[in-house]
XYZ file of C-alpha atoms in Angstrom:
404
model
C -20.736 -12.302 -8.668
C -21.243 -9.108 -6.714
C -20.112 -5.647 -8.619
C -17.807 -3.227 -6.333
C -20.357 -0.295 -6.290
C -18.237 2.882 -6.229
C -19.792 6.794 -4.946
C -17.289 9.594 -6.820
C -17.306 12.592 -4.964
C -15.625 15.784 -6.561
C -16.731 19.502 -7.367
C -15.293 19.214 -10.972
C -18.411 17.364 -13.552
C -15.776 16.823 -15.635
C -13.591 15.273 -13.233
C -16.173 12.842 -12.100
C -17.241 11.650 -15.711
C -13.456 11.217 -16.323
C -13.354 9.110 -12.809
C -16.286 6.857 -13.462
C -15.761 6.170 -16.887
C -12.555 4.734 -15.563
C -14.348 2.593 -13.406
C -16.897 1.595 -15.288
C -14.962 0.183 -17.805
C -13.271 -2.539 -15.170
C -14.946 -5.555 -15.333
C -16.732 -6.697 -11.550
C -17.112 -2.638 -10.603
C -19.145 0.171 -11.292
C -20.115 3.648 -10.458
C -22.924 3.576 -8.038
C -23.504 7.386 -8.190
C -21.240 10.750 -7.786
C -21.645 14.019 -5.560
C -20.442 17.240 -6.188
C -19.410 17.686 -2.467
C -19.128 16.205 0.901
C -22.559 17.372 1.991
C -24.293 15.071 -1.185
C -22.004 12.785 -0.797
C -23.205 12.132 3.061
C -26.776 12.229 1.776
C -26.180 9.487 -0.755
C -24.209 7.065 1.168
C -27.261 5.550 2.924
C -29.450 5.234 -0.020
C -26.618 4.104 -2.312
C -24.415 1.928 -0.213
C -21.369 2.334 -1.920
C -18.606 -0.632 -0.998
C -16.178 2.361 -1.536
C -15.772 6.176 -1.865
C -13.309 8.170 -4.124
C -13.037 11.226 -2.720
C -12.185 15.075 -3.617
C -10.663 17.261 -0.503
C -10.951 20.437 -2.692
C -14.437 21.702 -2.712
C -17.281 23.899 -1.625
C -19.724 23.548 0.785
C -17.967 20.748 2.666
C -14.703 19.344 1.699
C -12.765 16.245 1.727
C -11.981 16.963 5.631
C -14.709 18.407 6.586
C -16.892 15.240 5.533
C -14.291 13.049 6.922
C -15.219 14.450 10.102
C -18.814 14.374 9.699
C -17.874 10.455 8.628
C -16.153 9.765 11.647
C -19.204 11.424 13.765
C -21.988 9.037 12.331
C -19.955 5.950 12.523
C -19.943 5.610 9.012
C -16.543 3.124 7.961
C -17.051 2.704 3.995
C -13.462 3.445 2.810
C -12.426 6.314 1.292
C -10.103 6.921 -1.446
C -8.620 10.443 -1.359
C -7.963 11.697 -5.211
C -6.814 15.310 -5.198
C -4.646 17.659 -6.322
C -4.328 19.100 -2.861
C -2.914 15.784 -1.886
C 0.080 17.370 -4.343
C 0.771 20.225 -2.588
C -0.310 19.903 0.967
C 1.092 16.092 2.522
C -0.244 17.575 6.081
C -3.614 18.228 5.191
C -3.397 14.421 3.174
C -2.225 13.001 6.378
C -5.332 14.678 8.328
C -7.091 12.839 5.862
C -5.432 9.665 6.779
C -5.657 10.488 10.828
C -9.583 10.922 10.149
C -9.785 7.510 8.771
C -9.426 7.788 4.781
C -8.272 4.355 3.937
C -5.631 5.648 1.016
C -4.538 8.305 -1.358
C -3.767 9.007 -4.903
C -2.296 12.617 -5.689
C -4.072 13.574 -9.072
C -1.432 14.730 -11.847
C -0.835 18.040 -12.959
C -1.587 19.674 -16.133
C -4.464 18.926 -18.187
C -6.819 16.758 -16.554
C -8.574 15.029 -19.906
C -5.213 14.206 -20.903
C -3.303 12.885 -17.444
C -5.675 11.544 -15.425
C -5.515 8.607 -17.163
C -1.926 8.332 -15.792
C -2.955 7.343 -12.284
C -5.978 4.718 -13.600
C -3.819 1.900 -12.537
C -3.332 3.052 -8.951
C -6.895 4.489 -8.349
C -8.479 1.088 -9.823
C -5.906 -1.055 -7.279
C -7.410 1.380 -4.306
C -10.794 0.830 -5.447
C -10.326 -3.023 -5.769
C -8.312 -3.187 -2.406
C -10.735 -1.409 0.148
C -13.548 -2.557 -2.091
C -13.320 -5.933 -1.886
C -12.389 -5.999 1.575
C -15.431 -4.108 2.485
C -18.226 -5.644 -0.042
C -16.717 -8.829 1.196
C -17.429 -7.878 4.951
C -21.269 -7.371 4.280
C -21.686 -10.462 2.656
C -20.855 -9.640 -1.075
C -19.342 -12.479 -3.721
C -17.282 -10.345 -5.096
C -13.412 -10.676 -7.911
C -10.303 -10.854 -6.228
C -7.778 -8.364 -6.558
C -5.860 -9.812 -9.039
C -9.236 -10.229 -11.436
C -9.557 -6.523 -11.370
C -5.499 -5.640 -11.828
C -4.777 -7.873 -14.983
C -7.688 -5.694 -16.057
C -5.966 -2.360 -15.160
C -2.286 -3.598 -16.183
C -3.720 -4.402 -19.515
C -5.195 -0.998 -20.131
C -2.104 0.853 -19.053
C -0.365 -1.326 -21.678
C -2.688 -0.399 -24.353
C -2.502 3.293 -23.849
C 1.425 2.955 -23.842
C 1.400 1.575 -26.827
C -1.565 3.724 -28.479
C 0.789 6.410 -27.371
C 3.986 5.575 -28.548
C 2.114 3.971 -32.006
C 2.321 0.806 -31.339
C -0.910 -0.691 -31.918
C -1.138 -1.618 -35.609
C -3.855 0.083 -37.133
C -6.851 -1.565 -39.534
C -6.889 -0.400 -43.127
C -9.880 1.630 -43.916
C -11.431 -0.918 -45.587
C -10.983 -3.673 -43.400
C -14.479 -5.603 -41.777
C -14.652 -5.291 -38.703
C -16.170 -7.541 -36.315
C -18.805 -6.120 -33.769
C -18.112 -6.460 -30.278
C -20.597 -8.303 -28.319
C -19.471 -6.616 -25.303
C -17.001 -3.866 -24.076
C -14.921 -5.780 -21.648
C -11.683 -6.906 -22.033
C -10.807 -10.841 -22.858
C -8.454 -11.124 -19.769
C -4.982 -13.111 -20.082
C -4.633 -15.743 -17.106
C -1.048 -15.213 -17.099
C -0.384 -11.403 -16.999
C -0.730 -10.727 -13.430
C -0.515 -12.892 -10.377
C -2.131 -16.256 -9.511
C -4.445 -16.138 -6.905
C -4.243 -20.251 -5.784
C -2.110 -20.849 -3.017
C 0.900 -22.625 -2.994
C 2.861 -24.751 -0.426
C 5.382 -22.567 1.095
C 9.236 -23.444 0.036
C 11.450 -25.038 2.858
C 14.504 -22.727 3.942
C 17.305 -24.571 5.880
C 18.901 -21.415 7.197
C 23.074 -20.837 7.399
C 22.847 -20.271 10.818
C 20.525 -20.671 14.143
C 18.656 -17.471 15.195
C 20.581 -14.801 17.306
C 20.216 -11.602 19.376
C 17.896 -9.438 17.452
C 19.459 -5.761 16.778
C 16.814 -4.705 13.717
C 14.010 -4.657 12.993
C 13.078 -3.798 8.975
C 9.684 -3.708 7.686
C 8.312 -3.668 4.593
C 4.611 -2.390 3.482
C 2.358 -1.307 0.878
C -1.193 -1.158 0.199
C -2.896 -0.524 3.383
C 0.533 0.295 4.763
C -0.257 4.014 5.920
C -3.336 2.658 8.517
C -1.395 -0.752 9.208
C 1.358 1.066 10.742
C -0.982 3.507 12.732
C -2.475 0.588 14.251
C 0.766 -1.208 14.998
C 2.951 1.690 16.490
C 0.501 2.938 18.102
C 0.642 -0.668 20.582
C 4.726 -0.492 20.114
C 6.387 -1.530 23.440
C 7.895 2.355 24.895
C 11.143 0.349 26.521
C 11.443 -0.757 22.737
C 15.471 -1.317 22.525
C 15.751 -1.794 18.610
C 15.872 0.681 15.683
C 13.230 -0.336 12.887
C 13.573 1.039 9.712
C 10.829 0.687 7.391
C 10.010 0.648 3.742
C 6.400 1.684 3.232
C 5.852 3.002 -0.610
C 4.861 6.218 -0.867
C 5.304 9.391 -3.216
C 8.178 11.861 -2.685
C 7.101 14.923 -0.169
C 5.141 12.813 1.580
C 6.983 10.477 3.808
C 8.165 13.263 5.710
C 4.864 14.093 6.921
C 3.642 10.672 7.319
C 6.444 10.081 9.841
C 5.421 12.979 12.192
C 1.914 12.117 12.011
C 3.204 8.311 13.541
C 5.444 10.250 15.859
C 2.205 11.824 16.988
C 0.601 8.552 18.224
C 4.191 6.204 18.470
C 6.148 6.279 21.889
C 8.901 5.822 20.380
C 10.841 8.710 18.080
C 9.761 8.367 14.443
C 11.339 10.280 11.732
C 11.900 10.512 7.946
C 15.538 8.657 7.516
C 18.112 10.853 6.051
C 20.925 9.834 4.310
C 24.176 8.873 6.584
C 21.487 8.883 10.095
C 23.440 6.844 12.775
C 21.332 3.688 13.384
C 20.159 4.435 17.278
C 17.997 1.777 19.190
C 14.287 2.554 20.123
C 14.094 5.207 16.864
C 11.820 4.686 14.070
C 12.820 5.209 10.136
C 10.889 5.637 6.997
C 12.210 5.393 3.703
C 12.045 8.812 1.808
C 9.911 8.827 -1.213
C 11.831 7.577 -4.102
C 14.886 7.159 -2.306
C 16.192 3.333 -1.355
C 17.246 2.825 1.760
C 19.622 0.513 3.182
C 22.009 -0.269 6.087
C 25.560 0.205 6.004
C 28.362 -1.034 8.480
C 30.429 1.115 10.012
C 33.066 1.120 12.875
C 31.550 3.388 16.028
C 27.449 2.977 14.965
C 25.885 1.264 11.755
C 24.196 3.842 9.350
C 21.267 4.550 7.061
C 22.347 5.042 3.165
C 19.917 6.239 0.067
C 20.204 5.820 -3.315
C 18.436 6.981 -6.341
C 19.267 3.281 -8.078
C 16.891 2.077 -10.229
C 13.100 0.960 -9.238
C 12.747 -2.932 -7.672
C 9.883 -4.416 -8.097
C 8.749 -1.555 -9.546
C 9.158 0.573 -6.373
C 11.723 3.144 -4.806
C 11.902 2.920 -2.119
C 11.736 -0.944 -2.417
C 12.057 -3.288 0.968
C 13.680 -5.934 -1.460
C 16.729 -3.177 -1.340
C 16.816 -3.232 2.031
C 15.668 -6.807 3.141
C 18.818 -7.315 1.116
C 21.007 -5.256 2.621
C 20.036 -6.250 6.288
C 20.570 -9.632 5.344
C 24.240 -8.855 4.507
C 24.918 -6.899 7.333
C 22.963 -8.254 10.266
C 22.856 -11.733 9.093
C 20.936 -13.677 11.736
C 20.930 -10.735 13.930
C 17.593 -9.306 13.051
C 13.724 -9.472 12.572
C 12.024 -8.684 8.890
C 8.728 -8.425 8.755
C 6.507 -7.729 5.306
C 2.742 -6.437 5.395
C -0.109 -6.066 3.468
C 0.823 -4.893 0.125
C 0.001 -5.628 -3.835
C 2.637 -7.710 -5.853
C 6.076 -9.272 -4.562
C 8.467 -6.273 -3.097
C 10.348 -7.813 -0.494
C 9.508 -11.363 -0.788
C 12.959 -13.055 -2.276
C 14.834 -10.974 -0.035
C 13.064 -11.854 3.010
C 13.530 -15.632 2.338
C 16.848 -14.537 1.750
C 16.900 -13.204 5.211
C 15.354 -16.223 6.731
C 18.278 -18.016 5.411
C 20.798 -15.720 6.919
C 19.463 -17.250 9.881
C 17.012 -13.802 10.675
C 13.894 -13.951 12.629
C 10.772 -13.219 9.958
C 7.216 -12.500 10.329
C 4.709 -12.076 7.710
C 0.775 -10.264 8.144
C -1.929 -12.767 7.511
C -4.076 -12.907 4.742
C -6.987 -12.412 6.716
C -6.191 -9.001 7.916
C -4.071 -7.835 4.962
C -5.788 -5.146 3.025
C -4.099 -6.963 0.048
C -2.548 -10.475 0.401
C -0.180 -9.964 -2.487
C 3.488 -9.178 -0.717
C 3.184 -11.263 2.500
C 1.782 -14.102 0.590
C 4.692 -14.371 -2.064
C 7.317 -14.260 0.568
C 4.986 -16.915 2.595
C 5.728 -19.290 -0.293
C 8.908 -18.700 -0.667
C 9.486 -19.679 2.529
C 10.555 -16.176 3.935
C 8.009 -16.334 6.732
C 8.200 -18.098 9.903
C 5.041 -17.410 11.374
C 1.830 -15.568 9.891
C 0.374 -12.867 11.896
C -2.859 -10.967 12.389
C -2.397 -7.227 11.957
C -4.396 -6.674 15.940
C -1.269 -8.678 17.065
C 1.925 -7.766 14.949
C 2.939 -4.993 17.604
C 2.398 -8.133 20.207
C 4.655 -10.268 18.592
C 7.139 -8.269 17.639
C 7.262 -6.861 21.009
C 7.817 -10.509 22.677
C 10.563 -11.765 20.060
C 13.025 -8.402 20.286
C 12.627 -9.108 24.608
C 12.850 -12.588 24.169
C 16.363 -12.787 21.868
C 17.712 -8.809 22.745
C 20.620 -10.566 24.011
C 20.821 -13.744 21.754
């Protein structure tokens, strides 16, 4: 097997030993080399060849946008990974990251950075895997799935929880103790998902299909470029609202939806709490808000919540897969993306038995094949689809069945 060769690239020596120690201790990736800016960091790529990029936007010289630019000028398309601290305080100058072609970003904590880095390992190792195996994979490389190098990850965020809250017992002082013949971690096969495929699960819906009057989505990993690429190709005479879930931090979704209303023909806006539902308007969940649909007499609305995480997530598409399943029954189209784990799978079968219309992203254009592939099996997905196509489809089905 192939290693996922990683280039670092921050101003901060500290910060990059911190980053590619990180990395380096994930089984199936390594650190490749680091730059201390965006003008190195162009200089290396060639002679390196780096499956993936982690990225400062901070720095001297040249910074995170200014190479992004230079990037985009010589054609180069190895993903990058935007870690910054700027990503924390300015979500327009992360989304001009995003608009220049960064794949993803991870904000970097605040406070000290020996001590809370370590906080967003998990997310920066699933970015890493994600665009890293896609893009190793694309020239050629045998490389782990996704799922090899997130038990990994999962498994060190639960040791450092328990290190921190003294969990781990501890080894007498005069214990023996057993040299390691190696520093990598004995994996369990059943902490995170399977990667074999399963047959999907037959759904006899309630009811036969009707008129389509929503459209929710639900995205993750990859979500932010996915969505670009879709809207972008969205039909203008588009006669449906579509609300989506797409997870993302708070004070950044508001952004993210006027950068798509920069390239969408339709209006696309940041859903606020007790919005009337209009047709041909775009919603995004808030950052750590849920959203979901609620009936009402004149004009259905959009309601938030602060409940509790699903799936780990808030917002969470299984909140309001659910809810447009109650309300809308078979009156409506759910569709679920590329994304990492199961958000939105049980309540999109749970749609398709409502009698709803559902689409799912195929595998082979998924950045990860984690959420459309568990609702897949469930039986939550009519028909796969190719991300070059989604807009396409979705297009044809809302003028096919706008009027049942």
């Amino acid at each position: 097997m192939d290693d996922i060769q990683v280039l670092v690239c921050d101003d901060s020596a500290l910060m990059r030993n911190l980053i590619s120690r990180m990395i380096d201790s994930i089984d199936g990736m390594h650190t490749v080399g680091t730059a201390m800016n965006g003008r190195f960091c162009l200089q290396k790529i060639p002679v390196l060849n780096p499956d993936v990029i982690v990225l400062d936007i901070e720095m001297p010289e040249m910074n995170g946008v200014q190479f992004l630019e230079a990037r985009k000028k010589q054609g180069i398309n190895v993903p990058v990974i935007i870690l910054s601290s700027v990503a924390t305080k300015g979500a327009a100058v992360t989304m001009q990251c995003l608009e220049l072609g960064a794949s993803d970003f991870i904000t970097k904590p605040s406070g000290s950075v020996s001590s809370s880095i370590s906080s967003v390992g998990s997310d920066l190792i699933e970015c890493v895997a994600s665009y890293g195996c896609r893009y190793a994979r694309s020239k050629g490389k045998q490389v782990q799935t996704v799922d090899h190098f997130m038990q990994q990850a999962k498994l060190k965020e639960v040791e450092s929880l328990s290190a921190k809250e003294g969990l781990l017992n501890k080894k007498p002082a005069t214990a023996t103790v057993k040299p390691h013949t190696t520093d990598k971690p004995v994996l369990s096969p059943t902490l995170f998902s399977s990667s074999s495929k399963k047959e999907p699960a037959v759904i006899k819906p309630l009811r036969d299909p009707g008129a389509i009057d929503i459209v929710a989505i639900g995205i993750s990993t990859g979500g932010p470029n996915a969505l670009r690429e879709m809207f972008a190709k969205i039909d203008p005479k588009f006669s449906r609202p579509i609300l989506v879930v797409q997870h993302m931090p708070a004070g950044f979704t508001k952004e993210f939806a006027a950068s798509l209303d920069r390239i969408c023909p339709l209006k696309v806006k940041e859903a606020e709490d007790m919005d009337l539902i209009h047709p041909g308007q775009i919603y995004i969940a808030p950052g750590d808000f849920h959203i979901k649909v609620e009936k009402s007499t004149l004009c259905n609305v959009i309601r938030l919540s602060k409940e509790d995480l699903r799936n780990g997530h808030r917002p969470s598409a299984d909140v309001l897969f659910e809810s447009v399943a109650k309300i809308y029954q078979n009156k409506a189209l759910g569709v679920i993306m590329t994304g990492m784990g199961r958000d939105g799978a049980a309540q999109l079968a749970e749609m398709r038995k409502q009698g709803a219309w559902t689409l799912g992203q195929d595998e082979k254009t998924s950045i990860v094949y984690g959420m459309p592939k568990v609702a897949f099996e469930l039986g939550g997905v009519q028909k796969q689809v190719p991300l070059e196509r989604m807009a396409e489809e979705i297009n044809s089905l809302v003028r096919a069945h706008a009027n049942g």
